[in-house]
Tab-separated table of C-alpha atoms and ligand atoms in Angstrom:
chain	number	residue	atom	x	y	z
A	1	MET	CA	26.249	-1.764	-31.696
A	2	ASP	CA	23.442	-4.584	-30.991
A	3	PHE	CA	20.208	-3.268	-32.075
A	4	ARG	CA	18.969	-6.705	-31.142
A	5	TYR	CA	16.466	-6.762	-28.278
A	6	SER	CA	17.675	-9.373	-25.139
A	7	PRO	CA	15.870	-12.507	-24.454
A	8	GLU	CA	14.319	-10.344	-21.207
A	9	GLN	CA	13.407	-7.630	-23.604
A	10	ALA	CA	11.690	-9.882	-25.587
A	11	ASP	CA	9.778	-11.226	-22.967
A	12	LEU	CA	8.860	-7.968	-21.687
A	13	LYS	CA	7.811	-6.732	-25.150
A	14	ALA	CA	5.777	-9.812	-25.507
A	15	ARG	CA	3.843	-9.392	-21.739
A	16	ALA	CA	3.227	-5.719	-22.341
A	17	ALA	CA	1.637	-6.378	-26.022
A	18	ALA	CA	-0.718	-9.160	-24.406
A	19	TYR	CA	-1.482	-6.315	-21.447
A	20	ALA	CA	-2.114	-3.964	-24.189
A	21	GLN	CA	-4.574	-6.518	-26.065
A	22	ARG	CA	-6.681	-7.289	-22.954
A	23	LEU	CA	-6.492	-3.725	-22.346
A	24	MET	CA	-8.113	-2.965	-26.065
A	25	ARG	CA	-10.820	-5.222	-25.111
A	26	PHE	CA	-12.540	-2.116	-23.152
A	27	GLU	CA	-11.518	0.628	-25.662
A	28	ASP	CA	-15.629	0.297	-26.994
A	29	ALA	CA	-17.005	0.457	-23.489
A	30	SER	CA	-14.842	3.534	-22.742
A	31	GLU	CA	-15.675	5.236	-26.015
A	32	GLU	CA	-19.592	4.746	-25.493
A	33	ALA	CA	-19.252	5.883	-21.553
A	34	GLY	CA	-17.633	9.188	-22.801
A	35	GLY	CA	-14.371	7.656	-21.225
A	36	PRO	CA	-14.972	5.922	-17.768
A	37	LEU	CA	-14.678	2.389	-17.333
A	38	PRO	CA	-16.079	0.747	-13.895
A	39	ALA	CA	-14.629	1.006	-10.487
A	40	ASP	CA	-14.146	-2.840	-10.179
A	41	THR	CA	-13.122	-3.169	-13.995
A	42	VAL	CA	-9.853	-0.474	-13.363
A	43	ARG	CA	-9.118	-2.922	-10.505
A	44	GLU	CA	-8.665	-5.954	-11.850
A	45	LEU	CA	-6.821	-4.102	-15.062
A	46	THR	CA	-4.814	-2.757	-12.198
A	47	ARG	CA	-3.595	-6.121	-10.671
A	48	GLU	CA	-2.963	-7.820	-13.798
A	49	ALA	CA	-0.746	-4.798	-14.981
A	50	ILE	CA	1.070	-5.410	-11.560
A	51	ASP	CA	0.776	-9.346	-12.089
A	52	ALA	CA	2.345	-8.780	-15.698
A	53	GLY	CA	5.437	-6.422	-14.204
A	54	VAL	CA	4.231	-4.014	-16.212
A	55	PHE	CA	3.019	-1.394	-13.630
A	56	ALA	CA	4.529	1.055	-12.340
A	57	ILE	CA	7.716	0.482	-14.307
A	58	ASN	CA	9.593	3.533	-13.627
A	59	MET	CA	10.029	2.435	-9.884
A	60	PRO	CA	12.519	0.358	-8.130
A	61	ALA	CA	11.835	-3.148	-7.755
A	62	GLU	CA	13.321	-2.760	-4.328
A	63	TRP	CA	9.760	-0.583	-3.379
A	64	GLY	CA	7.437	-2.542	-5.287
A	65	GLY	CA	7.649	-1.103	-8.587
A	66	ALA	CA	8.852	-3.015	-12.097
A	67	GLY	CA	12.178	-1.785	-11.390
A	68	LEU	CA	12.784	-1.143	-15.973
A	69	SER	CA	15.718	0.819	-17.542
A	70	LEU	CA	14.434	3.690	-19.695
A	71	LEU	CA	15.069	1.587	-22.489
A	72	ASP	CA	12.836	-1.013	-21.185
A	73	GLN	CA	10.168	1.458	-19.850
A	74	VAL	CA	10.101	2.643	-24.048
A	75	ILE	CA	9.679	-0.991	-25.059
A	76	VAL	CA	6.769	-1.375	-23.023
A	77	GLU	CA	5.197	2.103	-23.553
A	78	GLU	CA	5.506	1.718	-27.628
A	79	GLU	CA	2.917	-1.390	-26.932
A	80	PHE	CA	0.669	0.792	-24.777
A	81	GLY	CA	0.319	3.244	-26.942
A	82	LYS	CA	-1.225	1.285	-29.570
A	83	VAL	CA	-4.124	1.168	-26.900
A	84	THR	CA	-6.752	3.975	-27.772
A	85	ASN	CA	-8.910	5.991	-24.933
A	86	CYS	CA	-6.023	6.587	-22.917
A	87	LEU	CA	-6.269	3.280	-21.376
A	88	TRP	CA	-2.818	2.977	-20.850
A	89	ASP	CA	-3.057	4.871	-17.737
A	90	ILE	CA	-4.521	1.927	-15.719
A	91	PRO	CA	-0.885	0.271	-15.569
A	92	TRP	CA	-0.098	3.978	-13.646
A	93	ARG	CA	3.680	5.607	-13.746
A	94	PRO	CA	3.621	7.134	-10.758
A	95	ALA	CA	5.506	10.595	-11.515
A	96	ASN	CA	9.039	10.144	-11.484
A	97	VAL	CA	9.977	12.961	-9.045
A	98	LEU	CA	8.140	11.054	-6.533
A	99	ALA	CA	11.653	8.726	-6.178
A	100	TYR	CA	13.011	12.520	-4.489
A	101	GLY	CA	10.682	12.435	-1.615
A	102	THR	CA	12.205	12.022	2.023
A	103	GLU	CA	11.674	7.845	3.286
A	104	ALA	CA	8.901	9.587	5.024
A	105	GLN	CA	6.838	10.616	1.528
A	106	ARG	CA	7.497	7.493	0.136
A	107	GLU	CA	6.039	5.825	2.666
A	108	LYS	CA	2.564	7.607	2.851
A	109	TYR	CA	2.524	9.100	-1.059
A	110	LEU	CA	4.899	6.751	-3.380
A	111	LEU	CA	4.558	3.036	-1.904
A	112	PRO	CA	0.198	2.938	-2.198
A	113	VAL	CA	0.637	4.456	-5.471
A	114	ILE	CA	3.224	1.663	-6.570
A	115	ARG	CA	0.353	-0.924	-5.233
A	116	GLY	CA	-1.865	0.130	-7.307
A	117	GLU	CA	-4.168	1.855	-4.236
A	118	ARG	CA	-3.754	5.555	-4.389
A	119	PHE	CA	-2.919	7.809	-7.653
A	120	ASP	CA	-0.955	11.241	-8.170
A	121	ALA	CA	-1.450	13.624	-10.641
A	122	PHE	CA	0.920	16.499	-11.935
A	123	ALA	CA	-0.431	20.133	-11.395
A	124	VAL	CA	1.726	22.758	-13.267
A	125	THR	CA	-0.477	24.332	-16.136
A	126	GLU	CA	-2.621	27.556	-14.587
A	127	PRO	CA	-5.188	29.646	-16.630
A	128	GLY	CA	-2.359	32.238	-17.526
A	129	ALA	CA	1.028	30.120	-17.470
A	130	GLY	CA	1.099	27.020	-19.847
A	131	SER	CA	4.163	27.149	-22.095
A	132	ASP	CA	5.762	29.491	-19.561
A	133	PRO	CA	5.422	27.849	-16.061
A	134	ALA	CA	7.436	30.663	-14.543
A	135	SER	CA	4.509	33.333	-15.257
A	136	GLY	CA	2.674	31.041	-12.730
A	137	THR	CA	0.708	33.026	-10.054
A	138	SER	CA	-0.121	30.337	-7.474
A	139	THR	CA	1.935	31.027	-4.431
A	140	ALA	CA	2.583	28.844	-1.054
A	141	ASP	CA	2.847	31.607	2.292
A	142	ARG	CA	5.071	30.784	5.185
A	143	VAL	CA	2.572	30.006	7.909
A	144	ASP	CA	3.609	27.987	11.281
A	145	GLY	CA	4.420	24.710	10.632
A	146	GLY	CA	4.270	24.634	6.886
A	147	TRP	CA	2.531	26.724	4.110
A	148	LEU	CA	-0.969	27.715	2.630
A	149	ILE	CA	-1.580	27.904	-0.891
A	150	ASN	CA	-3.462	29.949	-2.901
A	151	GLY	CA	-3.919	29.151	-6.506
A	152	GLU	CA	-5.595	27.635	-9.771
A	153	LYS	CA	-4.064	24.500	-11.584
A	154	TRP	CA	-5.667	23.781	-14.851
A	155	PHE	CA	-5.521	20.334	-17.437
A	156	VAL	CA	-4.583	18.162	-14.421
A	157	THR	CA	-4.221	14.646	-16.035
A	158	CYS	CA	-6.229	11.949	-13.525
A	159	GLY	CA	-6.983	14.620	-11.262
A	160	ASP	CA	-10.339	13.432	-11.199
A	161	VAL	CA	-9.524	9.659	-9.873
A	162	ALA	CA	-5.811	11.000	-8.230
A	163	ASP	CA	-5.719	11.232	-4.213
A	164	PHE	CA	-3.256	13.761	-4.425
A	165	LEU	CA	-1.711	16.226	-6.512
A	166	LEU	CA	2.146	17.726	-6.782
A	167	VAL	CA	1.381	20.955	-7.222
A	168	GLN	CA	3.826	23.590	-8.213
A	169	ALA	CA	3.353	27.093	-6.293
A	170	ASP	CA	5.706	30.245	-5.498
A	171	ALA	CA	7.371	29.693	-2.018
A	172	GLY	CA	7.566	32.515	0.450
A	173	PRO	CA	8.604	36.117	-0.253
A	174	GLU	CA	11.140	35.283	-2.815
A	175	ARG	CA	8.684	33.368	-4.525
A	176	GLN	CA	10.809	29.934	-5.042
A	177	PRO	CA	9.490	27.812	-7.487
A	178	THR	CA	8.401	24.770	-4.939
A	179	LEU	CA	6.750	21.175	-5.499
A	180	PHE	CA	3.929	20.623	-2.763
A	181	PHE	CA	1.989	17.245	-2.242
A	182	VAL	CA	-1.505	18.251	-1.804
A	183	ASP	CA	-3.961	15.970	-0.160
A	184	LYS	CA	-7.194	16.430	-2.970
A	185	GLN	CA	-9.298	16.183	0.083
A	186	ALA	CA	-7.858	19.037	2.102
A	187	PRO	CA	-9.469	21.871	3.621
A	188	GLY	CA	-9.494	24.212	0.600
A	189	VAL	CA	-9.466	22.265	-2.530
A	190	THR	CA	-12.067	22.555	-5.014
A	191	MET	CA	-12.150	20.454	-8.192
A	192	THR	CA	-14.015	22.628	-10.441
A	193	ARG	CA	-14.540	22.223	-14.245
A	194	GLU	CA	-13.820	19.101	-15.757
A	195	PRO	CA	-13.186	20.128	-19.275
A	196	ARG	CA	-14.793	18.000	-21.949
A	197	PHE	CA	-11.581	17.086	-24.155
A	198	MET	CA	-11.110	16.415	-28.146
A	199	HIS	CA	-10.167	12.640	-26.667
A	200	THR	CA	-11.943	10.336	-25.031
A	201	ALA	CA	-9.869	9.384	-21.854
A	202	VAL	CA	-10.544	6.493	-19.724
A	203	ASN	CA	-9.349	9.459	-16.783
A	204	GLY	CA	-10.389	13.191	-17.138
A	205	HIS	CA	-7.889	16.334	-17.044
A	206	PRO	CA	-9.926	18.479	-14.640
A	207	GLU	CA	-9.421	22.347	-13.226
A	208	PHE	CA	-8.510	22.656	-9.432
A	209	VAL	CA	-8.532	25.858	-7.241
A	210	PHE	CA	-6.607	25.836	-3.608
A	211	ARG	CA	-7.733	28.655	-1.323
A	212	ASP	CA	-5.450	28.829	1.976
A	213	VAL	CA	-4.811	25.251	1.660
A	214	PHE	CA	-2.609	23.901	4.594
A	215	VAL	CA	0.785	21.868	3.717
A	216	ALA	CA	2.718	20.997	6.213
A	217	ASP	CA	6.565	21.094	6.072
A	218	GLU	CA	7.260	17.585	5.588
A	219	ASP	CA	5.004	17.517	2.438
A	220	VAL	CA	7.271	19.688	0.543
A	221	VAL	CA	9.055	17.490	-2.410
A	222	GLY	CA	12.710	17.647	-3.082
A	223	GLY	CA	13.168	20.540	-1.268
A	224	VAL	CA	11.955	24.611	-1.691
A	225	GLY	CA	12.978	26.227	-4.528
A	226	ASN	CA	13.647	23.026	-6.699
A	227	GLY	CA	10.070	22.880	-8.583
A	228	TYR	CA	11.172	23.728	-11.796
A	229	GLU	CA	14.344	21.701	-11.851
A	230	LEU	CA	12.036	18.308	-10.434
A	231	THR	CA	9.457	19.504	-13.616
A	232	LYS	CA	11.860	19.359	-15.840
A	233	GLU	CA	12.851	15.740	-14.656
A	234	TRP	CA	9.126	14.721	-15.180
A	235	PHE	CA	9.301	16.448	-18.793
A	236	THR	CA	12.333	14.781	-19.662
A	237	ASP	CA	11.275	11.409	-19.007
A	238	GLU	CA	7.791	12.044	-20.081
A	239	ARG	CA	8.499	13.362	-23.103
A	240	LEU	CA	10.536	10.238	-24.428
A	241	MET	CA	7.501	7.821	-23.321
A	242	ILE	CA	5.440	10.020	-25.671
A	243	ALA	CA	7.925	9.199	-28.326
A	244	ALA	CA	7.469	5.600	-27.846
A	245	ARG	CA	3.862	5.960	-26.800
A	246	THR	CA	2.968	7.948	-30.476
A	247	THR	CA	5.137	5.521	-32.298
A	248	GLY	CA	2.998	2.815	-31.013
A	249	ALA	CA	-0.392	3.958	-31.670
A	250	ALA	CA	1.067	4.921	-35.556
A	251	GLU	CA	2.055	1.637	-36.141
A	252	ARG	CA	-1.254	0.076	-34.743
A	253	ALA	CA	-2.981	2.510	-37.320
A	254	LEU	CA	-0.633	1.293	-40.465
A	255	GLN	CA	-1.179	-2.456	-39.432
A	256	LEU	CA	-4.744	-1.894	-39.611
A	257	ALA	CA	-4.848	0.537	-42.743
A	258	ARG	CA	-2.571	-2.167	-44.208
A	259	ASP	CA	-4.827	-4.880	-43.420
A	260	TRP	CA	-7.934	-2.787	-44.811
A	261	ALA	CA	-6.287	-1.430	-48.077
A	262	LEU	CA	-5.509	-5.071	-48.682
A	263	GLU	CA	-9.644	-5.969	-48.078
A	264	ARG	CA	-11.288	-2.955	-49.597
A	265	ARG	CA	-12.301	-3.513	-53.251
A	266	GLN	CA	-13.101	-0.374	-55.381
A	267	PHE	CA	-12.892	0.280	-59.421
A	268	GLY	CA	-12.619	-4.080	-59.541
A	269	SER	CA	-9.243	-4.053	-57.508
A	270	ARG	CA	-7.614	-3.855	-54.237
A	271	ILE	CA	-7.279	-0.444	-52.952
A	272	ALA	CA	-3.821	-1.669	-52.226
A	273	ASP	CA	-3.073	-1.742	-55.579
A	274	PHE	CA	-3.373	1.977	-56.545
A	275	GLN	CA	-0.349	3.716	-56.319
A	276	LEU	CA	-1.735	6.997	-54.430
A	277	ILE	CA	-2.618	4.382	-51.575
A	278	GLN	CA	0.960	2.290	-51.925
A	279	GLY	CA	2.460	5.941	-51.323
A	280	MET	CA	0.762	6.787	-48.058
A	281	LEU	CA	1.114	3.005	-46.804
A	282	ALA	CA	5.076	4.024	-47.528
A	283	ASP	CA	4.979	7.463	-45.870
A	284	CYS	CA	3.628	5.590	-42.781
A	285	ALA	CA	6.552	3.022	-42.355
A	286	VAL	CA	9.009	5.686	-43.045
A	287	ASP	CA	7.508	7.810	-40.176
A	288	ILE	CA	7.253	5.170	-38.011
A	289	ALA	CA	10.614	3.077	-38.596
A	290	VAL	CA	12.844	6.395	-37.904
A	291	ASN	CA	11.179	7.703	-34.987
A	292	ARG	CA	11.584	3.962	-33.567
A	293	ALA	CA	14.686	3.649	-34.187
A	294	TYR	CA	15.208	7.533	-32.416
A	295	THR	CA	13.479	6.810	-29.124
A	296	HIS	CA	15.198	3.596	-28.691
A	297	GLN	CA	18.432	5.186	-29.131
A	298	VAL	CA	17.785	8.024	-27.013
A	299	ALA	CA	16.532	5.388	-23.882
A	300	TRP	CA	19.402	3.236	-24.718
A	301	GLU	CA	21.557	6.369	-24.040
A	302	VAL	CA	20.475	7.324	-20.767
A	303	THR	CA	20.314	3.415	-19.449
A	304	GLU	CA	24.022	3.529	-20.862
A	305	GLY	CA	24.836	6.711	-18.668
A	306	THR	CA	26.315	8.237	-21.770
A	307	CYS	CA	23.944	11.101	-21.839
A	308	ASP	CA	24.213	14.107	-19.401
A	309	ARG	CA	20.763	15.482	-18.113
A	310	LYS	CA	21.470	18.825	-20.272
A	311	THR	CA	22.069	17.052	-23.902
A	312	LEU	CA	19.234	14.493	-22.559
A	313	HIS	CA	16.857	17.179	-22.059
A	314	ALA	CA	17.397	18.053	-25.875
A	315	LYS	CA	17.315	14.675	-27.227
A	316	ALA	CA	13.865	13.889	-25.496
A	317	ALA	CA	12.986	17.144	-27.205
A	318	ILE	CA	13.716	16.196	-30.816
A	319	ALA	CA	12.205	12.363	-30.032
A	320	LYS	CA	8.896	14.001	-28.243
A	321	LEU	CA	8.497	16.576	-31.591
A	322	ALA	CA	9.454	14.224	-34.619
A	323	ALA	CA	7.640	10.892	-33.112
A	324	GLY	CA	4.338	13.294	-32.407
A	325	GLU	CA	4.460	14.988	-35.827
A	326	ALA	CA	5.413	11.985	-37.459
A	327	SER	CA	2.074	9.958	-35.435
A	328	GLY	CA	0.150	12.866	-36.729
A	329	ARG	CA	0.648	12.301	-40.349
A	330	VAL	CA	0.382	8.885	-40.436
A	331	ILE	CA	-3.173	8.640	-38.213
A	332	ASP	CA	-4.003	11.285	-40.871
A	333	ARG	CA	-2.927	9.043	-43.736
A	334	CYS	CA	-4.688	5.640	-42.107
A	335	VAL	CA	-8.010	7.540	-41.234
A	336	GLN	CA	-7.551	8.734	-45.354
A	337	ILE	CA	-7.201	4.707	-46.357
A	338	PHE	CA	-10.375	3.499	-44.194
A	339	GLY	CA	-12.379	6.799	-46.070
A	340	GLY	CA	-15.785	7.087	-44.399
A	341	ARG	CA	-14.915	4.245	-42.200
A	342	GLY	CA	-12.184	6.224	-40.581
A	343	TYR	CA	-14.127	9.214	-39.251
A	344	ASP	CA	-16.118	6.591	-37.792
A	345	ARG	CA	-15.878	6.628	-33.337
A	346	SER	CA	-16.128	2.872	-33.664
A	347	TYR	CA	-13.009	2.633	-35.734
A	348	PRO	CA	-9.632	2.552	-33.724
A	349	VAL	CA	-7.838	4.696	-36.572
A	350	GLU	CA	-10.572	7.524	-35.525
A	351	ARG	CA	-10.172	7.504	-32.121
A	352	LEU	CA	-5.982	7.373	-32.594
A	353	TYR	CA	-6.631	10.309	-34.972
A	354	ARG	CA	-8.451	12.420	-32.116
A	355	GLU	CA	-5.976	11.301	-29.625
A	356	LEU	CA	-2.844	11.416	-30.952
A	357	ARG	CA	-3.270	15.878	-31.643
A	358	VAL	CA	-2.601	16.303	-27.949
A	359	ASP	CA	0.755	14.808	-28.061
A	360	ARG	CA	1.649	17.967	-30.051
A	361	ILE	CA	0.531	20.210	-27.082
A	362	TRP	CA	0.765	18.406	-23.582
A	363	GLU	CA	4.365	18.030	-22.218
A	364	GLY	CA	5.686	21.319	-23.664
A	365	THR	CA	4.329	22.192	-27.148
A	366	SER	CA	5.708	21.358	-30.649
A	367	GLU	CA	6.983	24.878	-30.409
A	368	ILE	CA	8.570	24.900	-27.257
A	369	GLN	CA	10.863	21.170	-28.390
A	370	ARG	CA	12.096	23.391	-31.362
A	371	LEU	CA	12.968	26.024	-28.525
A	372	ILE	CA	14.761	23.790	-26.575
A	373	VAL	CA	16.451	22.283	-29.656
A	374	ALA	CA	17.602	25.224	-30.971
A	375	GLY	CA	18.502	26.591	-27.663
A	376	GLU	CA	20.636	23.966	-27.708
A	377	LEU	CA	22.200	24.123	-30.666
A	378	ILE	CA	23.325	27.870	-30.112
A	379	LYS	CA	24.283	27.487	-26.857
A	380	ARG	CA	26.571	23.829	-26.945
A	381	GLY	CA	26.863	23.067	-30.419
A	382	THR	CA	25.766	20.355	-32.688
A	383	GLY	CA	26.843	17.952	-30.280
A	384	VAL	CA	23.426	16.720	-29.526
A	385	LEU	CA	23.597	14.742	-32.727
A	386	ARG	CA	26.333	12.790	-31.832
A	387	LEU	CA	26.105	9.396	-31.065
A	388	PRO	CA	28.658	8.319	-28.041
A	389	THR	CA	31.662	6.356	-28.591
A	390	THR	CA	33.360	4.077	-25.660
B	1	FAD	C1	-5.686	17.009	-22.286
B	1	FAD	C2	-4.369	17.853	-21.262
B	1	FAD	C3	-3.820	17.124	-20.593
B	1	FAD	C4	-3.085	18.007	-19.718
B	1	FAD	N1	-2.242	17.521	-18.963
B	1	FAD	C5	-1.273	18.442	-17.661
B	1	FAD	C6	-1.080	17.949	-16.348
B	1	FAD	O1	-1.415	16.854	-16.267
B	1	FAD	N2	-0.524	19.029	-15.411
B	1	FAD	C7	-0.129	19.819	-16.295
B	1	FAD	O2	0.539	20.704	-15.532
B	1	FAD	N3	-0.373	20.979	-17.461
B	1	FAD	C8	-1.273	19.539	-18.289
B	1	FAD	N4	-1.847	20.486	-19.604
B	1	FAD	C9	-1.086	21.219	-20.148
B	1	FAD	C10	-0.201	21.642	-21.225
B	1	FAD	O3	1.345	21.305	-20.948
B	1	FAD	C11	-0.255	22.572	-21.702
B	1	FAD	O4	-1.952	22.853	-22.752
B	1	FAD	C12	1.079	22.792	-22.870
B	1	FAD	O5	1.805	22.797	-22.215
B	1	FAD	C13	0.386	24.248	-23.930
B	1	FAD	O6	-0.208	25.307	-22.735
B	1	FAD	P1	-0.660	26.259	-22.969
B	1	FAD	O7	-2.229	25.433	-23.303
B	1	FAD	O8	-1.270	27.517	-21.828
B	1	FAD	O9	-0.364	27.063	-24.180
B	1	FAD	P2	-0.182	28.372	-24.621
B	1	FAD	O10	1.064	28.236	-23.814
B	1	FAD	O11	-0.873	29.377	-24.224
B	1	FAD	O12	0.645	27.968	-26.007
B	1	FAD	C14	-0.705	28.570	-26.884
B	1	FAD	C15	0.436	28.565	-28.176
B	1	FAD	O13	1.325	29.753	-28.710
B	1	FAD	C16	2.828	28.704	-28.575
B	1	FAD	N5	3.284	29.315	-27.973
B	1	FAD	C17	3.797	29.485	-26.299
B	1	FAD	N6	5.093	30.292	-26.173
B	1	FAD	C18	5.707	30.281	-27.596
B	1	FAD	C19	7.243	30.817	-28.015
B	1	FAD	N7	7.489	31.096	-27.322
B	1	FAD	N8	7.319	30.950	-29.012
B	1	FAD	C20	6.592	30.419	-30.329
B	1	FAD	N9	5.311	29.851	-29.724
B	1	FAD	C21	5.038	29.568	-28.719
B	1	FAD	C22	2.618	27.488	-28.320
B	1	FAD	O14	3.407	26.388	-28.783
B	1	FAD	C23	0.783	27.511	-28.815
B	1	FAD	O15	1.170	26.845	-30.206
B	1	FAD	C24	-2.681	19.181	-20.394
B	1	FAD	C25	-3.017	19.634	-21.576
B	1	FAD	C26	-4.091	19.279	-22.144
B	1	FAD	C27	-5.029	19.827	-23.291
């Protein structure tokens, strides 16, 4: 076993960290604006991310992406997770399923996203279908040359800035779950409400209504009936990235809380000298250390090809569940260490406190991750816990 970063990985981490530091300069502006940054700022930061090799990190280099392995993506996302206001959305990760498109779809949809010219968003959730996406009622009915989509999608991350959406709908009389490329400008697409969520994010999570939206046959992603399988692929990668980002966020919070504990004096001493504060610092370090190790392990297994997709689905669920919940504990303690200042929106720990809450909800709630892990144990035994052997 060798847990060291290679020289290339150490360089990648340093580049990602430098870019994350650059993003941090815009946190206050984003917070004050209620989220969005000026378009020219976003354009400039996008260009810088491309130049630093940390944009479209999950896309192959021959298509213009950074071409990183899943392990390398975890290294980058951990640094990005340290940034508040979801500014890590700027160095965009196109939905991984875009890579399954046809050559024509790649030219039309994916390559402009990789060049930072267009934006995609993934629309699965509906008012009546969250944890149970199979209960969705969006439909795609066959018409000459394509499909007519009707339905409603909620909480579409980056839907406000997206140019097109990946919409899951049940196709045909057999109601086969299918993903469609839907242009946001297409007649019948309406962005309805833009909910104000707990976090202050650079991009929104709006709701959409689709009324008789025509989608041509060539805009079906990955074939009719493959919608769930593709969505599952998306979840698996994104859950690992959430584990990485929440670990990074927790580390930033601990760094800040540790420094503050050394600086702040009460009762004639540094608060770091109080054992109740020390206990909180130590518990944070434990939560971060074990989750960093596990997230890297799973990403390494994928990169080495030692893990089949089913086991990986469960391992990614363990990583998201563990890191998501651990980061919630860490940030709660760090706010406590900052006292009243930890409750002030101009402090990063306050923003992280609000932001980390959603990681136990989106991309599958903590309860759903538990069900995935329990399902794996019941169906296939405890092999999910094993390390691969050569
Ligand atoms: C900020 C934000 C951004 C999002 N971005 C996107 C996006 O880009 N695209 C997209 O499609 N969706 C997105 N979502 C939706 C998100 O994935 C869902 O909110 C999530 O899957 C939970 O669904 P729900 O909100 O309908 O909750 P529900 O499914 O109604 O769950 C409510 C509660 O019941 C629990 N529960 C449900 N079923 C079970 C069960 N079988 N056993 C035990 N407990 C259960 C849940 O864990 C939860 O605690 C986003 C959500 C938010 C808040």
